[in-house]
CSV table of C-alpha atoms and ligand atoms in Angstrom, one decimal:
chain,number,residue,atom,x,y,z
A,1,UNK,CA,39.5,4.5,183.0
A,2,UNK,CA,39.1,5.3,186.7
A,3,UNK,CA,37.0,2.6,189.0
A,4,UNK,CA,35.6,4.7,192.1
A,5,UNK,CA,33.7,2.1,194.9
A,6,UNK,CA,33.0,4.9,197.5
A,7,UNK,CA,30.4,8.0,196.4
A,8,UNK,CA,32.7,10.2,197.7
A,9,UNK,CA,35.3,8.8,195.4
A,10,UNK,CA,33.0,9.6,192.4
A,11,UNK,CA,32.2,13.0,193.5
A,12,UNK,CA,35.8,13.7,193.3
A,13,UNK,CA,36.7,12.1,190.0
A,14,UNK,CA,33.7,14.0,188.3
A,15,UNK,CA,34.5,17.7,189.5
A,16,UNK,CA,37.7,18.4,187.6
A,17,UNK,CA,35.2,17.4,184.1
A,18,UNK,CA,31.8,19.5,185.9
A,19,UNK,CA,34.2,22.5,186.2
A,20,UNK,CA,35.8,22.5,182.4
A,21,UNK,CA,32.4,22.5,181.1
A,22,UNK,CA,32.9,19.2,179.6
A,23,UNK,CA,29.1,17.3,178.5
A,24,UNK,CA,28.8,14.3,181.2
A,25,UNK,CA,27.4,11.3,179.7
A,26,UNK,CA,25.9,8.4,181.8
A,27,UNK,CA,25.2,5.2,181.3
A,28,UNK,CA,23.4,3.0,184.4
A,29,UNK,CA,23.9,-0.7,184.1
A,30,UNK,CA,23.4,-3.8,186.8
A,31,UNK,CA,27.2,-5.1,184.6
A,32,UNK,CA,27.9,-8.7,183.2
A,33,UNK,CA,28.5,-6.2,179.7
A,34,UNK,CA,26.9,-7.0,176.3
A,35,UNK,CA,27.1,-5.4,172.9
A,36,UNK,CA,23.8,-3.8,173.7
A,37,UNK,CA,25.7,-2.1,177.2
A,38,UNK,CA,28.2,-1.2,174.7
A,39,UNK,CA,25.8,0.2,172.5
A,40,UNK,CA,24.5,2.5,175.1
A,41,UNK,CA,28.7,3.8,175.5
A,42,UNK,CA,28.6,4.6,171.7
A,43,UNK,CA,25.7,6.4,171.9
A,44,UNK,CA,27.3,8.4,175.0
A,45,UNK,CA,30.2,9.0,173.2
A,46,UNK,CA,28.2,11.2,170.3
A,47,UNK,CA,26.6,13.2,173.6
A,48,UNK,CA,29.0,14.3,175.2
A,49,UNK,CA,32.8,13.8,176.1
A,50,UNK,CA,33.1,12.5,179.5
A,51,UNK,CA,31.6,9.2,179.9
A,52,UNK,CA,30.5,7.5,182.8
A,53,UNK,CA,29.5,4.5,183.5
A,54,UNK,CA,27.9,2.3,186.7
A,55,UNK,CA,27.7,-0.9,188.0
A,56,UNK,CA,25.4,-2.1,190.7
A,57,UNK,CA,22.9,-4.9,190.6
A,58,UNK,CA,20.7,-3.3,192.9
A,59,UNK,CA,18.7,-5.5,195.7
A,60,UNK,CA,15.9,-3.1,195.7
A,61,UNK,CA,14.9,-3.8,192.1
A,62,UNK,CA,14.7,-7.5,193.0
A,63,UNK,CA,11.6,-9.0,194.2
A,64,UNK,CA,12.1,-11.6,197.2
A,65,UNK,CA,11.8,-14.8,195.0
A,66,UNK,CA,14.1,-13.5,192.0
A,67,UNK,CA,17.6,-13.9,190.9
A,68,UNK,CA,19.6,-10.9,192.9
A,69,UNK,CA,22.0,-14.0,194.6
A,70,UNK,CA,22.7,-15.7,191.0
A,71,UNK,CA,22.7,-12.6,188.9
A,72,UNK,CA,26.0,-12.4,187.1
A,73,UNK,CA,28.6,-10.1,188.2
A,74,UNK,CA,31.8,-11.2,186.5
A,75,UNK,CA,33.5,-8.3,187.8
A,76,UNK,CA,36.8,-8.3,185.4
A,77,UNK,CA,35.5,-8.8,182.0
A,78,UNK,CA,33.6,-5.6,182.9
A,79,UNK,CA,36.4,-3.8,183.5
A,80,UNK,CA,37.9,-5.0,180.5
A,81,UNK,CA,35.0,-3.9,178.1
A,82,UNK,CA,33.6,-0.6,180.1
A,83,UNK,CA,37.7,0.5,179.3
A,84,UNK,CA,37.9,-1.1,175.7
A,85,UNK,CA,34.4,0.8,175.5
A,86,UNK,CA,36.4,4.3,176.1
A,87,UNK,CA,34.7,4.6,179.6
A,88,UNK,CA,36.3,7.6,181.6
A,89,UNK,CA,34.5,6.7,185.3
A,90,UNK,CA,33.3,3.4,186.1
A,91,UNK,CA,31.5,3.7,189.6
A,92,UNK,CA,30.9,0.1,190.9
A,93,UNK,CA,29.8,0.9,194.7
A,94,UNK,CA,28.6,-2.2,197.4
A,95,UNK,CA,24.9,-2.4,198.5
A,96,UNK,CA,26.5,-0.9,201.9
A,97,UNK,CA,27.8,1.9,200.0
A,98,UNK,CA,24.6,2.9,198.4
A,99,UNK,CA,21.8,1.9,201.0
A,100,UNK,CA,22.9,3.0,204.7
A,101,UNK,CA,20.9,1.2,207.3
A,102,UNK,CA,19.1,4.4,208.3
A,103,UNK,CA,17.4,4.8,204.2
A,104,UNK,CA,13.3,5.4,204.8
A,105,UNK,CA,13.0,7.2,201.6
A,106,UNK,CA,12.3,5.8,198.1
A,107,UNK,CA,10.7,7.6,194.9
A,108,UNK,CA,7.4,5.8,194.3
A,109,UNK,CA,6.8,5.1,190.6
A,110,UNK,CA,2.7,5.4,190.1
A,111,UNK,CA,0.6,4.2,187.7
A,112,UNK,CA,3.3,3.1,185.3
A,113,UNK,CA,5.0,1.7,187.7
A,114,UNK,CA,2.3,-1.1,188.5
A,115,UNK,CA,1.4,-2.1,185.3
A,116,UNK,CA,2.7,-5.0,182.7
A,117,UNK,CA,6.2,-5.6,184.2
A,118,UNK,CA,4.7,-3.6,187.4
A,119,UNK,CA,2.5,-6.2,187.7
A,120,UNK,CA,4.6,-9.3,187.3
A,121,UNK,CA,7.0,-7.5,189.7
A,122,UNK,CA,6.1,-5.6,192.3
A,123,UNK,CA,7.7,-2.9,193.3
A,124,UNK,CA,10.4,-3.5,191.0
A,125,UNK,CA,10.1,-0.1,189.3
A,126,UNK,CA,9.6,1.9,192.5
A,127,UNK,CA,13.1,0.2,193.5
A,128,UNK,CA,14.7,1.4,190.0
A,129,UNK,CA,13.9,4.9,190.3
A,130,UNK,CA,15.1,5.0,193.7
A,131,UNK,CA,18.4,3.6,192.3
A,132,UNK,CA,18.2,5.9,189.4
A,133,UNK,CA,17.5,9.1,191.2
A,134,UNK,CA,20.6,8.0,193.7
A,135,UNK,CA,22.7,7.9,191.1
A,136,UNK,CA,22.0,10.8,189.3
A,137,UNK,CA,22.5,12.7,192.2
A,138,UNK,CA,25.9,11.0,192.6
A,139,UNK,CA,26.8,11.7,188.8
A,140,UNK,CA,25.0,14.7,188.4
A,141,UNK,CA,25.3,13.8,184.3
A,142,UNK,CA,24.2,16.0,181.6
A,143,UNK,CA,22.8,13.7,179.8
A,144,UNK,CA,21.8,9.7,180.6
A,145,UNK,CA,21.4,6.7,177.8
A,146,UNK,CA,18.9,4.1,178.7
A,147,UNK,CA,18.0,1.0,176.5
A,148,UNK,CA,14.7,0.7,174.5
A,149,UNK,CA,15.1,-2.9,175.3
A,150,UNK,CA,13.5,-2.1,178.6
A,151,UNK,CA,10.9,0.1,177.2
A,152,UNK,CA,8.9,0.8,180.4
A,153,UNK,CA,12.0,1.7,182.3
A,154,UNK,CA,13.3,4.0,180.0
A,155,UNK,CA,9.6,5.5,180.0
A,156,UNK,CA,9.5,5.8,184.0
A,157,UNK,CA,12.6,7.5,184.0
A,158,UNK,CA,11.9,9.8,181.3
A,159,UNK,CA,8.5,10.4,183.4
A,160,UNK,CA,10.8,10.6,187.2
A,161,UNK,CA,13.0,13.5,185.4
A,162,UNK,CA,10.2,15.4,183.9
A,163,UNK,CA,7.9,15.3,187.4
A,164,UNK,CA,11.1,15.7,189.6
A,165,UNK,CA,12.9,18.4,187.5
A,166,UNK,CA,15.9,16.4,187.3
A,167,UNK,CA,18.0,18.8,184.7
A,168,UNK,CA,18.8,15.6,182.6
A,169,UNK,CA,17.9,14.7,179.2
A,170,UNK,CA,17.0,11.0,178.7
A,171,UNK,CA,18.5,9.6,175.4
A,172,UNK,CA,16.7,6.4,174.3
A,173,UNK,CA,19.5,3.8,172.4
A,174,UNK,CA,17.9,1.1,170.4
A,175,UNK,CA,17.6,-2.9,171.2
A,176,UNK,CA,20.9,-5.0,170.5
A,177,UNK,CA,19.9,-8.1,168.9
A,178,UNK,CA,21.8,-11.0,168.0
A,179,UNK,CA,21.9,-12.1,164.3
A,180,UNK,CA,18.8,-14.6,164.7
A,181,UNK,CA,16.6,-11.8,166.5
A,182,UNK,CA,17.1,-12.6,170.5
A,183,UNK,CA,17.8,-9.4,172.0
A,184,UNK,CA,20.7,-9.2,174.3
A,185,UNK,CA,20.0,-9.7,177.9
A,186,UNK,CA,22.4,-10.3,180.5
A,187,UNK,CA,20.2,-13.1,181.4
A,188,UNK,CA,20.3,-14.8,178.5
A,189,UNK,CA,23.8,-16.4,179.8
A,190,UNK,CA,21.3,-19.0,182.0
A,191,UNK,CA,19.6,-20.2,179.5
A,192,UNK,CA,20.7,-23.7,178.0
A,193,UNK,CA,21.1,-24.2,173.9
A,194,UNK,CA,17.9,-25.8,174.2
A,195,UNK,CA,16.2,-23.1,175.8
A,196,UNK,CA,17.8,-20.3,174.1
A,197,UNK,CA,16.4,-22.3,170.7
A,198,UNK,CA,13.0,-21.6,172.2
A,199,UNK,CA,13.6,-18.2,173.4
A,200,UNK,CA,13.2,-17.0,169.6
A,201,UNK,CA,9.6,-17.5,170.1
A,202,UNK,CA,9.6,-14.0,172.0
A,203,UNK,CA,11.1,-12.5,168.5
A,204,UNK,CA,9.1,-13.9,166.1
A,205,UNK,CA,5.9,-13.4,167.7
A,206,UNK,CA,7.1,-9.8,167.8
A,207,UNK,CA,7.6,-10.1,163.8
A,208,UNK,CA,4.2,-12.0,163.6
A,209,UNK,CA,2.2,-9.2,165.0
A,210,UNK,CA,4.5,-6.7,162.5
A,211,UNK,CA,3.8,-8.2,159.7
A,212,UNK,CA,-0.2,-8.4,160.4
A,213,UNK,CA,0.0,-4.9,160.9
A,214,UNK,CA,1.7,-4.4,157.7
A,215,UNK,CA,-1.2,-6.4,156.2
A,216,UNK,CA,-4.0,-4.2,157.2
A,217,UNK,CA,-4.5,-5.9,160.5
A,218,UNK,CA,-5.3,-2.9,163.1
A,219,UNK,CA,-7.7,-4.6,165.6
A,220,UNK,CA,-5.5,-4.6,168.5
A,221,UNK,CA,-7.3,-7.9,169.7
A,222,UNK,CA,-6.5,-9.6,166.7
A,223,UNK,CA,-3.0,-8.5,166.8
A,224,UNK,CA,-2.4,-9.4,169.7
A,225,UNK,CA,-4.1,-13.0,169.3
A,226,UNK,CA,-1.7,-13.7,166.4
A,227,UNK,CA,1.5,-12.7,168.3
A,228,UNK,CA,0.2,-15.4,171.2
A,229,UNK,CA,-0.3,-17.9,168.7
A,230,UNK,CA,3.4,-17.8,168.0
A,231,UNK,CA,4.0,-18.4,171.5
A,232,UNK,CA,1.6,-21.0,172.4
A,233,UNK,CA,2.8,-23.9,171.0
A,234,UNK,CA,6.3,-23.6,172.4
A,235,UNK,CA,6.3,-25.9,175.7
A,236,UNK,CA,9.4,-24.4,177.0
A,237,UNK,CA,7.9,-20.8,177.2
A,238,UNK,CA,5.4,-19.7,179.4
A,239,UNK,CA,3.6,-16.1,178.3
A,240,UNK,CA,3.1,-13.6,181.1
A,241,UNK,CA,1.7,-10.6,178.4
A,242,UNK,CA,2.0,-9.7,174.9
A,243,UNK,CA,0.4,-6.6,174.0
A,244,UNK,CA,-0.1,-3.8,171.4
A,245,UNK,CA,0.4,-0.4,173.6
A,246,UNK,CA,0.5,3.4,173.1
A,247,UNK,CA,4.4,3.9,173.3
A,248,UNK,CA,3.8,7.0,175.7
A,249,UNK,CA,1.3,6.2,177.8
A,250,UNK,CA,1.1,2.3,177.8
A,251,UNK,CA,-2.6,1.9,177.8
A,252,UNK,CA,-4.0,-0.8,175.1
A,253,UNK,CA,-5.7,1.4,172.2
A,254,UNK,CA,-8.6,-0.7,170.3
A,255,UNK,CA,-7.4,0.1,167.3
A,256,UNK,CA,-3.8,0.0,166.5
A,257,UNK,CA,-1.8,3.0,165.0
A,258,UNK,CA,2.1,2.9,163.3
A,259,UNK,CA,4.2,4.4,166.6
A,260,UNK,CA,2.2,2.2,168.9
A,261,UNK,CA,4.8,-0.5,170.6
A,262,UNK,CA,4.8,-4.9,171.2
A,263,UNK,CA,5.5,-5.9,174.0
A,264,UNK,CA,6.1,-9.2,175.4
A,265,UNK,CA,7.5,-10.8,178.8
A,266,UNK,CA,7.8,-14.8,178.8
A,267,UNK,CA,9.1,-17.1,181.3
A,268,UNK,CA,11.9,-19.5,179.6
A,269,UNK,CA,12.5,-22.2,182.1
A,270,UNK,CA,13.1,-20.1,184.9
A,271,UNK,CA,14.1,-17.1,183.2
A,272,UNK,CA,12.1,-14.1,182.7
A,273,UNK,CA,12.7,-12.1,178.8
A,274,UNK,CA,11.6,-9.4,177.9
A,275,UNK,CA,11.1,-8.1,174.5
A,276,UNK,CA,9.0,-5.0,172.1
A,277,UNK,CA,9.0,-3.4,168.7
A,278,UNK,CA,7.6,0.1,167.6
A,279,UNK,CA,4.7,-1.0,164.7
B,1,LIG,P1,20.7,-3.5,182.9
B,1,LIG,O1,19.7,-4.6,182.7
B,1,LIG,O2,22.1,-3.9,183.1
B,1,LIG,O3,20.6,-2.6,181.7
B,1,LIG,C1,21.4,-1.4,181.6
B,1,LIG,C2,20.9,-0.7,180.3
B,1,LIG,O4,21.2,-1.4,179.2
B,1,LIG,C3,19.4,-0.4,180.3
B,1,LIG,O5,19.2,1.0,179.9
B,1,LIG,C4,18.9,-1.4,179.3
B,1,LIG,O6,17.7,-1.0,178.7
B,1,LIG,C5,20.1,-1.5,178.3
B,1,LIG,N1,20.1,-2.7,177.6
B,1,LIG,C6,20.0,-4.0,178.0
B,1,LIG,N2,19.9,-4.8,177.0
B,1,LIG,C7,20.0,-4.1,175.8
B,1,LIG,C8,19.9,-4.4,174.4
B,1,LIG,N3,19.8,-5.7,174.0
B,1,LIG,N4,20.0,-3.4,173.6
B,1,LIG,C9,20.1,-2.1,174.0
B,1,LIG,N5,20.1,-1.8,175.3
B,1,LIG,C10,20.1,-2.7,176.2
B,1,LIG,O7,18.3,-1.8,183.3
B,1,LIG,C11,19.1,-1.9,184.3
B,1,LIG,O8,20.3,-2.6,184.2
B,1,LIG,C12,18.8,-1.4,185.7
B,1,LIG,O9,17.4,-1.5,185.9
B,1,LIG,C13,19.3,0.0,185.9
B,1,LIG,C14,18.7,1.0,185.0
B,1,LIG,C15,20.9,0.0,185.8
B,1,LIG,C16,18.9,0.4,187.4
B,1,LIG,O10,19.4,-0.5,188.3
């Protein structure tokens, strides 16, 4: 595996692969690697043959009062698992690297981009897509693997390289979960055993809501009510939404339909999760 810190450096190390015709396979990440990262490599691996990887926890994503200083970088067990992975390009660049002092120009994500975790964050999505749309223009990649775990990114990016004509297709790699349901998060590492205990809430609410659905349940208001009621009695977890959405368009239906997605953001302590499900 090559590491390339400069975007020259990765221009270089991608042109010998661009000019064999090999299929160029990315795979954005912010690093401290999980199984679900990995996940994302496997999936690159059955699109194509050169896989690349990045990682930069990117300031512009962060809102002012967030965790951008404490946010986990540990730099060589990345290394470790992007190579064990079968990584061919790992492009870890500094802030300085990717945001001169002269940048006035950012993509601006829209509707979307302001709603459910728009809302809780803003201009968090405008400052992904900005990051995105650099890298891809650093990578140039055939193809790019994105998480379902983050449902609304992965549907803002689709959406960027559709209005933009970005000549990428946009795989979407389902949620890593641990064995009792949490999904993988590189945040989970800040949570205590206490806390992660209580983070489960976020899962089985998700399951509640499934399972009403499966009963006959399709009023969306109902749906959702049984999904909070999971969630309330937890002291340690402090709902921001949970909601029953169209998968494509996010907008709240009345009545829900199989297809249509959960989705849930909670507070843990002080740490945000974010989870969903397809009904
Ligand atoms: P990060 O949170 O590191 O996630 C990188 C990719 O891994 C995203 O596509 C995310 O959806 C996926 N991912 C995270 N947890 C997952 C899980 N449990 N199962 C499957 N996939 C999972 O998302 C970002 O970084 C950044 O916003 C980025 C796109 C890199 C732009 O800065």
């Amino acid at each position: 595996m090559k590491i390339l810190t400069t975007i020259a450096d990765m221009r270089a190390a991608i042109k010998p692969a661009r000019e064999s015709r090999e299929r160029i396979v990315f795979v954005p990440t912010m690093g401290a690697l999980h199984a679900g990262h990995l996940s994302l490599v496997e999936r690159a691996k059955t699109e194509g043959s050169c896989i690349v990887m990045s990682i930069f926890v990117n300031p512009l994503q962060f809102g002012p009062s967030e965790d951008l200083s404490r946010y986990p970088r540990p730099v060589e067990d990345d290394e470790r698992l992007a190579e064990e992975a079968g990584v061919d390009l790992l492009f870890r660049p500094s802030v300085e690297e990717m945001y001169s002092s002269a940048r006035t120009i950012s993509v601006t994500s829209g509707k979307l981009g302001s709603e459910w975790e728009g809302k809780s964050r803003p201009g968090h999505f405008d400052g992904v897509l900005t990051v995105v749309a650099k890298l891809f223009n650093i990578v140039q990649p055939d193809a790019a693997i994105f998480g379902q775990k983050d449902l609304q990114q992965a549907a803002l990016v689709s959406a960027m390289v559709r209005d933009l004509d970005m000549p990428i297709d946009i795989v979407i790699a389902p949620i890593v979960r641990e064995v009792d349901g949490l999904a993988l998060s590189s945040r989970n590492r800040y949570l205590s055993p206490e806390q992660r205990k209580a983070a489960l809430a976020l899962n089985r609410a998700l399951n509640r809501v499934r399972e009403k659905f499966a009963e006959g349940e399709t009023r969306v208001a109902a749906l959702e009510n049984a999904g909070v009621s999971v969630v309330a009695p937890e002291p340690q977890v402090g709902l921001d939404y949970l909601a029953v959405i169209d998968s494509k368009t996010f907008e709240r239906p009345t009545v829900a339909q199989k297809g249509n997605s959960i989705i849930i953001a909670a507070r843990v302590g002080t740490t945000r999760l974010i989870d969903n499900m397809t009904l």
